[in-house]
Short mmCIF file of C-alpha atoms in Angstrom, two decimals:
data_model
loop_
_atom_site.label_atom_id
_atom_site.label_comp_id
_atom_site.label_asym_id
_atom_site.label_seq_id
_atom_site.Cartn_x
_atom_site.Cartn_y
_atom_site.Cartn_z
CA MET A 1 112.51 80.91 51.65
CA GLU A 2 114.15 79.44 48.56
CA SER A 3 117.22 77.35 49.36
CA LYS A 4 120.66 78.17 48.03
CA ASN A 5 120.72 74.89 46.12
CA ALA A 6 117.41 75.73 44.49
CA THR A 7 118.75 79.14 43.42
CA HIS A 8 122.00 77.65 42.16
CA PRO A 9 121.21 74.18 40.81
CA THR A 10 123.83 71.61 39.98
CA PHE A 11 124.33 70.79 36.33
CA ALA A 12 125.99 67.77 34.75
CA TYR A 13 127.64 68.12 31.34
CA VAL A 14 128.06 64.83 29.50
CA GLY A 15 130.49 64.50 26.62
CA CYS A 16 129.22 62.06 23.99
CA PHE A 17 130.49 60.51 20.79
CA THR A 18 128.27 61.46 17.86
CA THR A 19 129.60 60.08 14.55
CA GLU A 20 128.70 56.98 12.56
CA LYS A 21 132.40 56.10 12.31
CA ARG A 22 132.33 55.36 16.04
CA LYS A 23 128.87 53.74 15.83
CA ALA A 24 127.75 56.45 18.23
CA ARG A 25 124.29 57.60 19.34
CA GLY A 26 125.23 60.83 21.07
CA LYS A 27 123.57 64.12 20.05
CA GLY A 28 126.29 66.49 21.31
CA ILE A 29 127.09 67.77 24.80
CA ALA A 30 124.16 66.58 26.93
CA VAL A 31 123.29 69.13 29.62
CA TYR A 32 121.37 67.90 32.67
CA ARG A 33 119.94 69.77 35.64
CA ILE A 34 120.28 67.74 38.84
CA ASP A 35 117.38 68.21 41.26
CA PRO A 36 118.95 69.14 44.62
CA ALA A 37 116.21 67.38 46.57
CA THR A 38 115.86 64.08 44.70
CA GLY A 39 119.11 63.82 42.72
CA ALA A 40 117.12 63.20 39.53
CA TRP A 41 118.74 64.24 36.23
CA MET A 42 116.57 66.25 33.83
CA LEU A 43 117.77 66.87 30.27
CA VAL A 44 118.12 70.57 29.47
CA GLU A 45 119.59 70.29 25.98
CA ALA A 46 121.92 68.37 23.71
CA TYR A 47 124.26 70.99 22.31
CA ASP A 48 125.69 69.94 18.96
CA ALA A 49 128.42 72.35 17.82
CA ILE A 50 131.42 70.14 16.95
CA PRO A 51 131.32 66.34 16.33
CA ASN A 52 132.41 63.92 19.06
CA PRO A 53 132.66 66.27 22.07
CA HIS A 54 133.78 63.31 24.16
CA TYR A 55 135.91 64.98 26.84
CA LEU A 56 134.96 68.15 28.73
CA THR A 57 136.40 70.43 31.38
CA LEU A 58 135.20 73.53 33.24
CA ASP A 59 137.29 76.59 33.96
CA HIS A 60 137.77 77.40 37.65
CA THR A 61 134.98 79.99 37.69
CA GLN A 62 132.54 77.45 36.18
CA LYS A 63 131.42 80.12 33.74
CA PHE A 64 133.02 78.41 30.73
CA LEU A 65 133.27 74.88 29.39
CA TYR A 66 135.85 73.46 26.96
CA SER A 67 135.63 70.37 24.79
CA ALA A 68 138.06 67.92 23.22
CA HIS A 69 136.89 66.06 20.13
CA GLY A 70 137.70 62.59 18.86
CA ASP A 71 138.61 62.27 15.16
CA SER A 72 138.73 66.07 14.94
CA SER A 73 141.26 68.87 14.61
CA GLU A 74 139.31 71.41 16.71
CA ILE A 75 138.88 72.41 20.35
CA GLY A 76 135.72 74.19 21.51
CA ALA A 77 135.02 76.96 24.06
CA TYR A 78 131.52 77.67 25.45
CA ALA A 79 129.85 80.15 27.77
CA ILE A 80 127.50 78.70 30.40
CA ASP A 81 124.20 80.38 31.24
CA GLN A 82 124.40 80.41 35.03
CA GLN A 83 120.63 80.02 35.53
CA THR A 84 119.68 77.49 32.87
CA GLY A 85 122.99 75.69 32.39
CA LYS A 86 122.67 76.05 28.62
CA LEU A 87 125.73 76.49 26.42
CA LYS A 88 126.73 79.04 23.80
CA LEU A 89 129.67 78.38 21.50
CA LEU A 90 132.27 81.15 21.91
CA ASN A 91 134.78 79.87 19.38
CA LYS A 92 136.83 76.94 18.23
CA GLN A 93 140.50 76.67 17.41
CA PRO A 94 142.62 74.28 15.34
CA THR A 95 144.45 71.84 17.61
CA GLY A 96 147.39 70.95 15.39
CA GLY A 97 146.32 67.32 15.84
CA ASP A 98 143.54 65.03 14.68
CA ASN A 99 142.16 63.09 17.67
CA SER A 100 142.06 64.96 20.97
CA SER A 101 141.32 62.99 24.14
CA HIS A 102 141.68 65.21 27.24
CA LEU A 103 141.97 68.83 28.36
CA MET A 104 142.38 70.78 31.60
CA PRO A 105 142.84 74.41 32.75
CA ASP A 106 145.89 75.52 34.70
CA SER A 107 145.46 76.76 38.27
CA SER A 108 145.59 80.43 37.21
CA ASN A 109 142.76 79.92 34.69
CA ARG A 110 144.92 81.39 31.93
CA TYR A 111 145.59 78.29 29.81
CA ILE A 112 144.01 75.05 28.64
CA VAL A 113 146.35 72.12 28.06
CA LEU A 114 145.08 69.60 25.50
CA ALA A 115 146.16 66.07 24.62
CA ASN A 116 145.64 66.76 20.94
CA GLY A 117 146.64 63.50 19.25
CA PRO A 118 149.51 62.91 18.51
CA GLY A 119 150.91 65.44 21.00
CA VAL A 120 150.13 68.09 23.59
CA ALA A 121 149.09 71.71 22.94
CA LEU A 122 148.66 74.76 25.17
CA PHE A 123 145.92 77.34 24.50
CA PRO A 124 145.73 80.78 26.16
CA ILE A 125 142.27 81.66 27.51
CA ASN A 126 140.98 85.09 26.50
CA LYS A 127 139.21 87.32 29.03
CA ASP A 128 135.81 86.48 27.53
CA GLY A 129 136.47 82.73 27.95
CA SER A 130 137.22 82.09 24.30
CA LEU A 131 140.48 80.45 23.25
CA ALA A 132 143.42 82.03 21.46
CA PRO A 133 145.50 79.93 19.02
CA PHE A 134 147.83 77.49 20.72
CA SER A 135 150.99 79.02 22.17
CA ASP A 136 152.89 75.73 22.20
CA LYS A 137 152.59 72.28 20.65
CA ILE A 138 154.76 69.24 21.32
CA VAL A 139 154.82 65.83 19.63
CA PRO A 140 156.94 63.54 21.82
CA PRO A 141 159.59 61.46 20.04
CA GLY A 142 160.13 57.74 20.54
CA GLU A 143 159.50 54.23 19.27
CA PRO A 144 155.92 52.96 19.50
CA GLY A 145 154.97 49.93 21.54
CA PRO A 146 154.37 46.42 20.15
CA TYR A 147 150.63 46.62 19.40
CA ARG A 148 150.57 48.23 15.97
CA ARG A 149 146.80 48.63 15.82
CA GLU A 150 146.77 50.62 19.08
CA GLN A 151 150.35 51.92 19.15
CA GLN A 152 151.08 53.42 15.74
CA GLY A 153 153.07 56.35 17.14
CA PRO A 154 152.94 58.89 19.96
CA HIS A 155 149.47 59.06 21.54
CA PRO A 156 149.31 61.19 24.68
CA HIS A 157 145.91 60.17 26.05
CA GLN A 158 145.72 62.62 28.96
CA ALA A 159 147.51 65.82 29.99
CA PRO A 160 146.59 66.83 33.55
CA PHE A 161 148.44 69.18 35.86
CA ASP A 162 149.84 67.75 39.06
CA LEU A 163 148.46 69.11 42.33
CA THR A 164 151.10 71.86 42.51
CA GLY A 165 150.17 73.14 39.05
CA ARG A 166 153.87 73.25 38.10
CA PHE A 167 153.97 70.09 35.98
CA VAL A 168 151.88 68.45 33.27
CA VAL A 169 152.02 64.65 33.49
CA VAL A 170 151.19 62.90 30.22
CA PRO A 171 150.51 59.15 29.90
CA ASP A 172 151.43 58.19 26.33
CA LYS A 173 149.55 55.10 25.20
CA GLY A 174 151.48 54.91 21.94
CA LEU A 175 155.06 55.13 23.23
CA ASP A 176 154.65 53.27 26.57
CA LYS A 177 155.92 56.33 28.45
CA VAL A 178 154.65 58.86 30.96
CA HIS A 179 156.06 62.27 29.99
CA VAL A 180 156.57 65.11 32.45
CA TYR A 181 156.59 68.76 31.32
CA ARG A 182 157.33 71.87 33.35
CA PHE A 183 154.64 74.49 32.85
CA ASP A 184 156.01 77.92 31.92
CA ALA A 185 153.04 80.22 32.56
CA LEU A 186 154.92 83.39 31.60
CA GLY A 187 156.05 82.09 28.23
CA GLY A 188 153.03 79.89 27.51
CA LYS A 189 155.30 76.88 27.02
CA LEU A 190 155.69 73.28 28.11
CA LEU A 191 159.32 72.44 28.84
CA PRO A 192 160.73 68.89 29.13
CA GLY A 193 161.13 67.72 32.70
CA ASP A 194 164.31 66.35 34.21
CA PRO A 195 163.95 63.44 33.64
CA PRO A 196 161.57 64.03 30.71
CA PHE A 197 159.70 60.73 31.06
CA VAL A 198 159.49 57.36 32.76
CA LYS A 199 159.14 54.17 30.74
CA SER A 200 156.13 51.92 31.28
CA ARG A 201 156.14 48.17 30.96
CA TYR A 202 156.47 47.22 27.26
CA GLY A 203 153.01 47.13 25.70
CA ALA A 204 151.25 48.49 28.80
CA GLY A 205 149.67 51.46 27.03
CA PRO A 206 149.53 54.05 29.87
CA ARG A 207 146.25 55.94 29.56
CA HIS A 208 145.26 58.09 32.58
CA VAL A 209 146.92 59.26 35.80
CA THR A 210 145.57 60.40 39.17
CA PHE A 211 147.34 61.88 42.21
CA HIS A 212 146.89 61.11 45.88
CA PRO A 213 145.44 64.25 47.55
CA ALA A 214 147.90 64.29 50.47
CA ARG A 215 150.73 61.82 49.87
CA PRO A 216 153.47 61.73 47.19
CA TYR A 217 151.85 58.99 45.09
CA ALA A 218 150.56 58.87 41.53
CA TYR A 219 148.60 56.05 39.92
CA VAL A 220 148.46 55.29 36.18
CA VAL A 221 145.91 52.97 34.61
CA ASN A 222 147.41 51.05 31.69
CA GLU A 223 144.93 50.44 28.91
CA LEU A 224 146.47 47.55 27.02
CA ASP A 225 147.64 45.22 29.80
CA SER A 226 144.84 46.03 32.29
CA THR A 227 147.08 47.11 35.16
CA VAL A 228 147.71 50.07 37.43
CA THR A 229 151.28 51.26 37.94
CA CYS A 230 151.97 53.00 41.25
CA TYR A 231 154.60 55.76 41.36
CA HIS A 232 156.34 57.87 43.93
CA TRP A 233 155.80 61.46 42.73
CA ASN A 234 158.47 64.03 43.54
CA SER A 235 156.59 67.31 43.17
CA GLU A 236 159.77 69.36 43.59
CA ARG A 237 161.64 67.73 40.71
CA GLY A 238 158.70 66.44 38.70
CA GLU A 239 159.94 62.87 38.82
CA LEU A 240 158.04 59.56 38.77
CA LYS A 241 159.51 56.35 40.23
CA PRO A 242 157.47 53.14 39.90
CA PHE A 243 157.12 50.83 42.88
CA GLN A 244 154.17 48.51 42.14
CA ILE A 245 152.11 47.07 39.28
CA ILE A 246 148.73 45.50 40.07
CA SER A 247 146.04 43.99 37.85
CA THR A 248 142.68 45.72 37.33
CA THR A 249 140.86 42.40 36.73
CA PRO A 250 140.31 39.34 38.94
CA THR A 251 142.69 36.40 38.55
CA THR A 252 139.71 34.27 37.52
CA TYR A 253 138.75 36.55 34.61
CA THR A 254 140.01 35.12 31.29
CA GLY A 255 138.32 37.41 28.74
CA ASP A 256 139.55 40.43 26.85
CA ASN A 257 139.80 43.75 28.68
CA THR A 258 141.19 47.25 28.44
CA GLY A 259 141.67 49.74 31.27
CA ALA A 260 140.10 53.18 30.91
CA GLU A 261 139.62 55.65 33.79
CA ILE A 262 141.21 56.03 37.23
CA ALA A 263 140.51 58.24 40.26
CA VAL A 264 141.51 58.57 43.91
CA ALA A 265 138.78 59.10 46.51
CA PRO A 266 138.92 62.55 48.16
CA SER A 267 139.96 60.82 51.41
CA GLY A 268 142.96 59.24 49.68
CA LYS A 269 141.95 55.86 51.14
CA PHE A 270 140.78 54.25 47.89
CA VAL A 271 141.61 54.16 44.19
CA TYR A 272 139.05 53.25 41.52
CA ALA A 273 139.66 52.16 37.90
CA SER A 274 137.32 51.03 35.13
CA ASN A 275 137.50 47.86 33.05
CA ARG A 276 136.11 47.60 29.52
CA GLY A 277 135.48 43.92 28.87
CA HIS A 278 135.10 42.84 32.46
CA ASP A 279 132.77 45.89 32.56
CA SER A 280 133.46 46.76 36.15
CA ILE A 281 134.95 49.27 38.54
CA VAL A 282 137.86 47.82 40.49
CA ILE A 283 138.28 49.12 44.03
CA PHE A 284 141.74 49.32 45.64
CA CYS A 285 142.60 50.33 49.18
CA VAL A 286 145.69 52.49 49.64
CA ASP A 287 148.36 51.85 52.26
CA GLN A 288 148.96 55.44 53.35
CA ALA A 289 152.52 54.77 54.53
CA SER A 290 153.77 53.02 51.39
CA GLY A 291 151.26 53.95 48.67
CA MET A 292 150.81 50.26 47.83
CA LEU A 293 147.43 49.14 46.49
CA ALA A 294 145.45 46.03 47.41
CA HIS A 295 142.24 44.76 45.88
CA VAL A 296 139.02 45.45 47.78
CA GLY A 297 136.76 44.08 45.06
CA TRP A 298 134.94 44.70 41.79
CA GLU A 299 131.52 46.19 41.09
CA SER A 300 129.65 45.60 37.82
CA VAL A 301 128.83 48.82 35.98
CA GLN A 302 125.53 47.30 34.81
CA GLY A 303 126.41 48.19 31.25
CA ARG A 304 129.06 47.87 28.56
CA LYS A 305 132.38 49.65 28.02
CA PRO A 306 132.74 52.10 30.96
CA ARG A 307 135.07 54.50 29.17
CA PHE A 308 134.73 57.02 32.00
CA PHE A 309 133.50 57.35 35.53
CA GLY A 310 133.39 60.40 37.77
CA LEU A 311 132.74 61.27 41.38
CA ASP A 312 130.09 63.80 42.29
CA PRO A 313 131.38 67.07 43.85
CA GLY A 314 130.83 65.74 47.38
CA GLY A 315 132.60 62.46 46.70
CA SER A 316 129.61 60.43 47.89
CA GLN A 317 128.59 58.94 44.55
CA LEU A 318 130.35 57.47 41.53
CA TYR A 319 128.82 57.72 38.06
CA ALA A 320 129.88 55.16 35.45
CA ALA A 321 129.53 56.29 31.82
CA ASN A 322 128.85 53.14 29.79
CA GLU A 323 129.67 54.11 26.21
CA ASN A 324 128.31 51.01 24.44
CA SER A 325 125.11 50.58 26.47
CA HIS A 326 124.33 54.32 26.42
CA THR A 327 123.77 54.68 30.15
CA ILE A 328 125.14 56.51 33.15
CA VAL A 329 124.78 54.35 36.26
CA ALA A 330 125.02 55.82 39.76
CA PHE A 331 126.68 54.10 42.75
CA ARG A 332 126.80 55.11 46.40
CA ILE A 333 130.32 55.12 47.86
CA ASN A 334 130.91 53.63 51.31
CA ARG A 335 133.47 56.03 52.71
CA GLU A 336 134.76 53.45 55.22
CA THR A 337 135.15 50.40 52.96
CA GLY A 338 135.36 52.05 49.54
CA LYS A 339 132.75 49.65 48.20
CA LEU A 340 130.10 50.69 45.69
CA THR A 341 126.35 50.07 45.87
CA PRO A 342 124.04 50.78 42.91
CA THR A 343 121.53 53.49 43.80
CA GLY A 344 119.06 52.33 41.15
CA GLN A 345 119.49 55.58 39.21
CA ILE A 346 120.23 55.04 35.53
CA VAL A 347 120.40 57.95 33.08
CA GLU A 348 119.97 57.02 29.42
CA THR A 349 122.11 59.08 27.06
CA GLY A 350 123.84 58.23 23.77
CA SER A 351 127.49 57.08 23.86
CA PRO A 352 128.56 58.90 27.08
CA SER A 353 132.31 59.29 27.57
CA CYS A 354 132.81 62.07 30.16
CA ILE A 355 130.89 63.85 32.94
CA VAL A 356 131.68 67.16 34.64
CA PHE A 357 129.61 68.85 37.34
CA ALA A 358 128.88 72.57 37.82
CA THR A 359 127.12 74.16 40.78
#
């Protein structure tokens, strides 16, 4: 009898940079079928509809995929063929910005929120999975940080919902702030929180945030000073209060570095963040009572510039997307220690910058 996994294979969708401006080698959204028995990735197609589809998200039914695009003013919506995993462009919409970096559906599957560069926009999802024009767009005010090459103005780099789905928490690399917006599902609006933001350390460049699955903690990786800021997260008020800052690199590392991605293990026992320069994944253990982080160690990504990493749906493996060495490298996660061990699996794909899994 055919197994369920064989009937419903797992697919990986890899967002890739594609343009010469970014010295990229990507050919579009790379679609891979993952063999349920061996874990091998087999390329299905490279779907090239809009340049630089570097960040992707699935809707909650996994029937549709949405793409954010660097150096672009468009967002894309796609239908997924449930048997082959192949994509079909449904439509694209103007973003009201010029350099989108992240997107995510709300818990009701009615909206996509997009960090659209230089702000945040909210797009209603039509019944067929396509996107309507944005129902709200916000460009946060404020003075940029000190690094004029990287902080020229507001630059929300991520716009995820918190675990309650009531708030959108937005690390702003340009303004050294983390904004909080209340999500108004009825009106299709994002309303300023109370307080509307928390300031980061001057020049930190907050980039991405992740939430502890069971405790009131949030963790923000800061791109420009290679740190993680730990916050108490009040999910009733939508308020962040910092309580710790910890480096993402070893004290003995003296080279250049920027922080990129961050994630909490499903157990809540460990936090991972990626380093571009040191080219590693830093592993932190979490004190469950206080939320404080402590270094466990660092694991080389066996490549260059890990812009993104992601955990597989079971939380047993971590995949590092090495943008400049054009590889995805797999690591086995030790659930007791948090440490990473290379599996030997390396997927070659041009300029990878995001991975999402569908089953």
